mmCIF file of C-alpha atoms in Angstrom:
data_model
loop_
_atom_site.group_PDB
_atom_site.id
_atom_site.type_symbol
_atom_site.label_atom_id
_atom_site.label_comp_id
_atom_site.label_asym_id
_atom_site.label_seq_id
_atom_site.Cartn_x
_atom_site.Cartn_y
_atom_site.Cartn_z
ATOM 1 C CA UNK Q 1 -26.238 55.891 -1.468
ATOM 2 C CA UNK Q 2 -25.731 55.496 -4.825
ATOM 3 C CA UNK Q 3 -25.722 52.645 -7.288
ATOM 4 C CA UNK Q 4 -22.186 52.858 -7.717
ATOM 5 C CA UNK Q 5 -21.982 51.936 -3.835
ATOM 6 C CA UNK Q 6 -24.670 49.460 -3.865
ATOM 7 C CA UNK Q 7 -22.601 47.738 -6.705
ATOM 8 C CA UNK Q 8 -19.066 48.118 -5.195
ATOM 9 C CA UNK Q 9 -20.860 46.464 -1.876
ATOM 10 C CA UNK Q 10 -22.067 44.179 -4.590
ATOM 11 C CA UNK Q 11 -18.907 43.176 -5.420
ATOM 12 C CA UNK Q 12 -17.388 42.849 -1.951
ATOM 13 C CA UNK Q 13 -20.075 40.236 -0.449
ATOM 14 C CA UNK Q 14 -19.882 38.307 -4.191
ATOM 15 C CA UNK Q 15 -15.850 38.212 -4.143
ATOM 16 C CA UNK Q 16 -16.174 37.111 -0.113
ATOM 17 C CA UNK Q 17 -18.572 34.021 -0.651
ATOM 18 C CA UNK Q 18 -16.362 32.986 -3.753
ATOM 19 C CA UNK Q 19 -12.887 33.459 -1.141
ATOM 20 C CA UNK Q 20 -14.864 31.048 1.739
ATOM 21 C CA UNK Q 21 -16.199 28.570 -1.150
ATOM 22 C CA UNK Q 22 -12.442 28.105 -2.367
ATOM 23 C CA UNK Q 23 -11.265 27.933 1.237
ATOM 24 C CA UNK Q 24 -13.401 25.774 2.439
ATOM 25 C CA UNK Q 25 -13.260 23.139 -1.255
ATOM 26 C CA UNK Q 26 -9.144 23.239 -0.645
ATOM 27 C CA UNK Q 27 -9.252 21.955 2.587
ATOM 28 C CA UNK Q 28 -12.358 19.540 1.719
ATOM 29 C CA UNK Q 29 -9.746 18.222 -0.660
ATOM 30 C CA UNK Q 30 -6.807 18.270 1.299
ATOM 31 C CA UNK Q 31 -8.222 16.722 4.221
ATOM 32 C CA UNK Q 32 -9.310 13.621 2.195
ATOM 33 C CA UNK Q 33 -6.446 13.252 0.282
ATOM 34 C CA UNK Q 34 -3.825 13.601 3.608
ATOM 35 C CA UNK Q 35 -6.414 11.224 5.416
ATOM 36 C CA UNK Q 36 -5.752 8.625 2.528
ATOM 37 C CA UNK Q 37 -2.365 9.210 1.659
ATOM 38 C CA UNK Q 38 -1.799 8.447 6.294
ATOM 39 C CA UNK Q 39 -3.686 5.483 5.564
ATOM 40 C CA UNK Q 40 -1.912 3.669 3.013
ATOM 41 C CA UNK Q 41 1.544 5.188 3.820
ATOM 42 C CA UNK Q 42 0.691 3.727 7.973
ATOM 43 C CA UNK Q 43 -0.590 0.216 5.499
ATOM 44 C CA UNK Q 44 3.228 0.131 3.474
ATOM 45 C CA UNK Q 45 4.637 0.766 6.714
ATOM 46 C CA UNK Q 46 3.343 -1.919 8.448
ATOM 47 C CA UNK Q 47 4.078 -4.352 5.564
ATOM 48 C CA UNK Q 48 7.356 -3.622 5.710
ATOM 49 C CA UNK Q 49 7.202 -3.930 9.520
ATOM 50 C CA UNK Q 50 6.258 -7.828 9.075
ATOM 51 C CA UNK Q 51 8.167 -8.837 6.680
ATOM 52 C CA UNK Q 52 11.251 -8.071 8.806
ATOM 53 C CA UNK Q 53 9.426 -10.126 11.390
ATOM 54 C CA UNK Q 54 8.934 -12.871 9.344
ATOM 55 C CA UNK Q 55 12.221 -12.685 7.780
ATOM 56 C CA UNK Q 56 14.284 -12.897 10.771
ATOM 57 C CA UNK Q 57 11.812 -15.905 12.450
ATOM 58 C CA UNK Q 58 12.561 -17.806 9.054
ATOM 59 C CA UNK Q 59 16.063 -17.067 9.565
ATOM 60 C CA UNK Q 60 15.576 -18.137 13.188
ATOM 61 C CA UNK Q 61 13.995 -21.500 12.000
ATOM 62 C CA UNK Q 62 10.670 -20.191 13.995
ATOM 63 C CA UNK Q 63 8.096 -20.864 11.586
ATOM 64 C CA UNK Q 64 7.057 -24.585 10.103
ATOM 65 C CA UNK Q 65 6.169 -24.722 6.483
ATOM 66 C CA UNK Q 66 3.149 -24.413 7.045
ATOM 67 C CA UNK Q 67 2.561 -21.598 8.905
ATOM 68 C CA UNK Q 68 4.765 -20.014 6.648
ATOM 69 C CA UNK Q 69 2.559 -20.554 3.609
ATOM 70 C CA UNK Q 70 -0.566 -19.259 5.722
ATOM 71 C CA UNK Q 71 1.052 -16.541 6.455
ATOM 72 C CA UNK Q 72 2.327 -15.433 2.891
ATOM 73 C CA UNK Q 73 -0.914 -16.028 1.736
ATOM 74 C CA UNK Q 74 -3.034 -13.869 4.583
ATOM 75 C CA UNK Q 75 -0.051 -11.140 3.103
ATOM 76 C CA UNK Q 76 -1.065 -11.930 -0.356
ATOM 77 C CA UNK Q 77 -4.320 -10.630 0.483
ATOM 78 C CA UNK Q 78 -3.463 -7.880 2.361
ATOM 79 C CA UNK Q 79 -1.000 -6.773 -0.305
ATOM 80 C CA UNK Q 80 -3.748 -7.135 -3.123
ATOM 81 C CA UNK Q 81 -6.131 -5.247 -1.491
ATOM 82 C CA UNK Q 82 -3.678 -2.671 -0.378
ATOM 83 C CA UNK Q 83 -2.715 -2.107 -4.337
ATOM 84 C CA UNK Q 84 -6.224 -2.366 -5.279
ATOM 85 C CA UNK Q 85 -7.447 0.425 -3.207
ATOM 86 C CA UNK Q 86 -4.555 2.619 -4.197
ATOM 87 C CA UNK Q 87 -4.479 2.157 -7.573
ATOM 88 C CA UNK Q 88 -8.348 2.889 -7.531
ATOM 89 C CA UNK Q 89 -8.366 6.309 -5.421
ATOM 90 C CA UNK Q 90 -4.683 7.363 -6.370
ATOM 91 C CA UNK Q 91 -3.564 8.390 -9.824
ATOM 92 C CA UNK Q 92 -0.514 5.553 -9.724
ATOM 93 C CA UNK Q 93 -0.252 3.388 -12.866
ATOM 94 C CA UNK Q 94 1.448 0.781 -10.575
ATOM 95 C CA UNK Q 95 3.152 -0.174 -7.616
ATOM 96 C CA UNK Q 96 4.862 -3.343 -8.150
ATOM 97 C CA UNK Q 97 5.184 -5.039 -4.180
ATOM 98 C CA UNK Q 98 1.779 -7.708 -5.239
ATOM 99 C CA UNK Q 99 4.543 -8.745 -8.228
ATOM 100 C CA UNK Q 100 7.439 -8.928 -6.024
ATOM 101 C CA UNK Q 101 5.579 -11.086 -3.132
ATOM 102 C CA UNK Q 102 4.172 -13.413 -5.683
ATOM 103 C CA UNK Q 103 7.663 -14.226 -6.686
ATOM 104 C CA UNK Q 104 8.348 -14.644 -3.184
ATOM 105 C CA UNK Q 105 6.344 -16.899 -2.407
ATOM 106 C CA UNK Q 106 6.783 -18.632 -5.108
ATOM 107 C CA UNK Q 107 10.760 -18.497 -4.241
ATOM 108 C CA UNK Q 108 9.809 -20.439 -0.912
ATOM 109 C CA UNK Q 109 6.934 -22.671 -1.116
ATOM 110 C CA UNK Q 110 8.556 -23.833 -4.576
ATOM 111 C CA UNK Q 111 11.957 -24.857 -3.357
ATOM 112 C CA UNK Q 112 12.776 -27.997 -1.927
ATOM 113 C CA UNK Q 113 14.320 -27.632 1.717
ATOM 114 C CA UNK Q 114 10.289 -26.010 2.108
ATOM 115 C CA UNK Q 115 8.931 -28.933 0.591
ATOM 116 C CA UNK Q 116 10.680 -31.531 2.023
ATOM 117 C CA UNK Q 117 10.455 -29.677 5.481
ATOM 118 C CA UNK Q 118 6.507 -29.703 5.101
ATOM 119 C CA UNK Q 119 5.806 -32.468 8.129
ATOM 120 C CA UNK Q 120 8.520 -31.034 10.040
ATOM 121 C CA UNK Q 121 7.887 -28.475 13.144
ATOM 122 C CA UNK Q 122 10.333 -25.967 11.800
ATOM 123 C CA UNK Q 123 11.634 -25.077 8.513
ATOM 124 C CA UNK Q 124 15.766 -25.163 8.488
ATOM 125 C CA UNK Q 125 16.752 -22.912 5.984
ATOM 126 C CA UNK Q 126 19.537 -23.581 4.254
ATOM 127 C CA UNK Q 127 22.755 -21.107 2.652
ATOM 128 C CA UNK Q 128 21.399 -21.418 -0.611
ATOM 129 C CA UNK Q 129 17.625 -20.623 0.338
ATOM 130 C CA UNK Q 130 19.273 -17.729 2.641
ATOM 131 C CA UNK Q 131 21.045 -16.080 -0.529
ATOM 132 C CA UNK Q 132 17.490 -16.185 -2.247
ATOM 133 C CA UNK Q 133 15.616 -14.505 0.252
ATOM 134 C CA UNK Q 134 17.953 -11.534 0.910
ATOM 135 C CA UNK Q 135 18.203 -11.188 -2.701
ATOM 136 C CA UNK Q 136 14.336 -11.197 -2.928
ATOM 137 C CA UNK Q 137 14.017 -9.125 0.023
ATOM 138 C CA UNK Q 138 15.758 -6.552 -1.156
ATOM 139 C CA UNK Q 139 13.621 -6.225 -4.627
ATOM 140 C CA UNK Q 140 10.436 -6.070 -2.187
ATOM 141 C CA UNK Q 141 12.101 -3.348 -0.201
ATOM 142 C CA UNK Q 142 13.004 -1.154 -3.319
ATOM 143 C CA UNK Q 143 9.190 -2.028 -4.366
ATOM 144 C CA UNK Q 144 7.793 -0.826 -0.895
ATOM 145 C CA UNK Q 145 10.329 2.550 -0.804
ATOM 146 C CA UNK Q 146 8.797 3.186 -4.423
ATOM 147 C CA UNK Q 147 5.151 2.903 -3.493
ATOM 148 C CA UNK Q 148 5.443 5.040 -0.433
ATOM 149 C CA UNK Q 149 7.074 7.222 -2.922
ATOM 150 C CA UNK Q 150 4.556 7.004 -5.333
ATOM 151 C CA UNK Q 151 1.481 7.247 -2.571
ATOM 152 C CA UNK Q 152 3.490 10.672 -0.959
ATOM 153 C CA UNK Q 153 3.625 12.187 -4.418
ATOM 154 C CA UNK Q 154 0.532 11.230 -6.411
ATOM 155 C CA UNK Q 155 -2.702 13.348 -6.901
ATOM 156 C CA UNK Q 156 -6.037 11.587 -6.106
ATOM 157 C CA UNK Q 157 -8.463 10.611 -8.807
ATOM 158 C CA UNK Q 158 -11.335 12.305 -8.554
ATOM 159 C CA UNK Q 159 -14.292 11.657 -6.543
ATOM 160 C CA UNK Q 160 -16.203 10.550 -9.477
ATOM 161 C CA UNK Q 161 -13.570 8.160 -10.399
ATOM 162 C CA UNK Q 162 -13.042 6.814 -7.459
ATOM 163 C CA UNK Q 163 -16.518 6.092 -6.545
ATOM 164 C CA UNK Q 164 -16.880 4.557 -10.220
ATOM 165 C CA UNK Q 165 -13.894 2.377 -9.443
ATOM 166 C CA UNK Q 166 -14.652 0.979 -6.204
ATOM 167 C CA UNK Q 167 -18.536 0.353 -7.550
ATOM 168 C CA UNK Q 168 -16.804 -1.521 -10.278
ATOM 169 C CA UNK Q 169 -14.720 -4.066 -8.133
#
């Protein structure tokens, strides 16, 4: 053999551990990205899910006034954590559905029929409080439909980044 073979050889095993390295980085990559995009597009999901719960028990006059404020704020949570974790492993500047709750509960547990229905079993909505909901409701909806956009089509941050984030919070 010659050193021409010996090189072309050479070359073969050097351009066949650089072909696995790259296969095997792109699916490292992909794999954790499609593992957290599942995640938090199964978490919007889900969101969505109970709010149409709640919305139609309200409706229903289900819920007393103060289960309903427990259970906007145990959403409030959820919500701000959801956003937080997104915003810290996603390259998103912002979602918006933390904004849009706020001012939904804020809608509710500030208006009177809630307040004055505070000692009674069941919260009676009335027309007015109805109008304001839907209306709201359909703002969160167009906020939820844009961050499962935004989580389908965003890039991750880096692993760097994200593990400086999270260490940050």
């Amino acid at each position: 053999m010659e050193i021409g073979d010996f090189l072309t050889i050479g070359n073969i095993i050097v351009n066949a551990i650089i072909g696995i390295w790259i296969a095997i980085t792109v699916n490292n990559r992909f794999r954790r990205t499609s593992t957290f995009r599942n995640y938090y597009i199964e978490e919007i999901k889900e969101i969505r899910k109970l709010y149409g719960f709640f919305l139609s028990n309200i409706f229903s006059s289900k819920y007393s006034s103060k289960y309903i404020k427990n259970w906007l704020n145990v959403m409030n949570k959820r919500i701000d954590e959801l956003e937080k974790s997104i915003l810290n492993t996603m390259n998103v500047d912002k979602l918006g559905i933390k904004e849009i709750h706020f001012e939904f509960y804020t809608l509710i547990t500030g208006n009177d029929d809630f307040n004055n229905g505070w000692k009674n079993e069941k919260l009676v909505v009335t027309e007015n409080l109805a109008t304001k909901i839907i209306e709201k409701n359909t703002q969160l909806i167009h906020s939820i439909n844009k961050a499962f956009m935004l989580v389908n089509v965003s890039k991750m941050k880096t692993t760097k980044k994200i593990k400086k984030n999270f260490l940050s919070c």
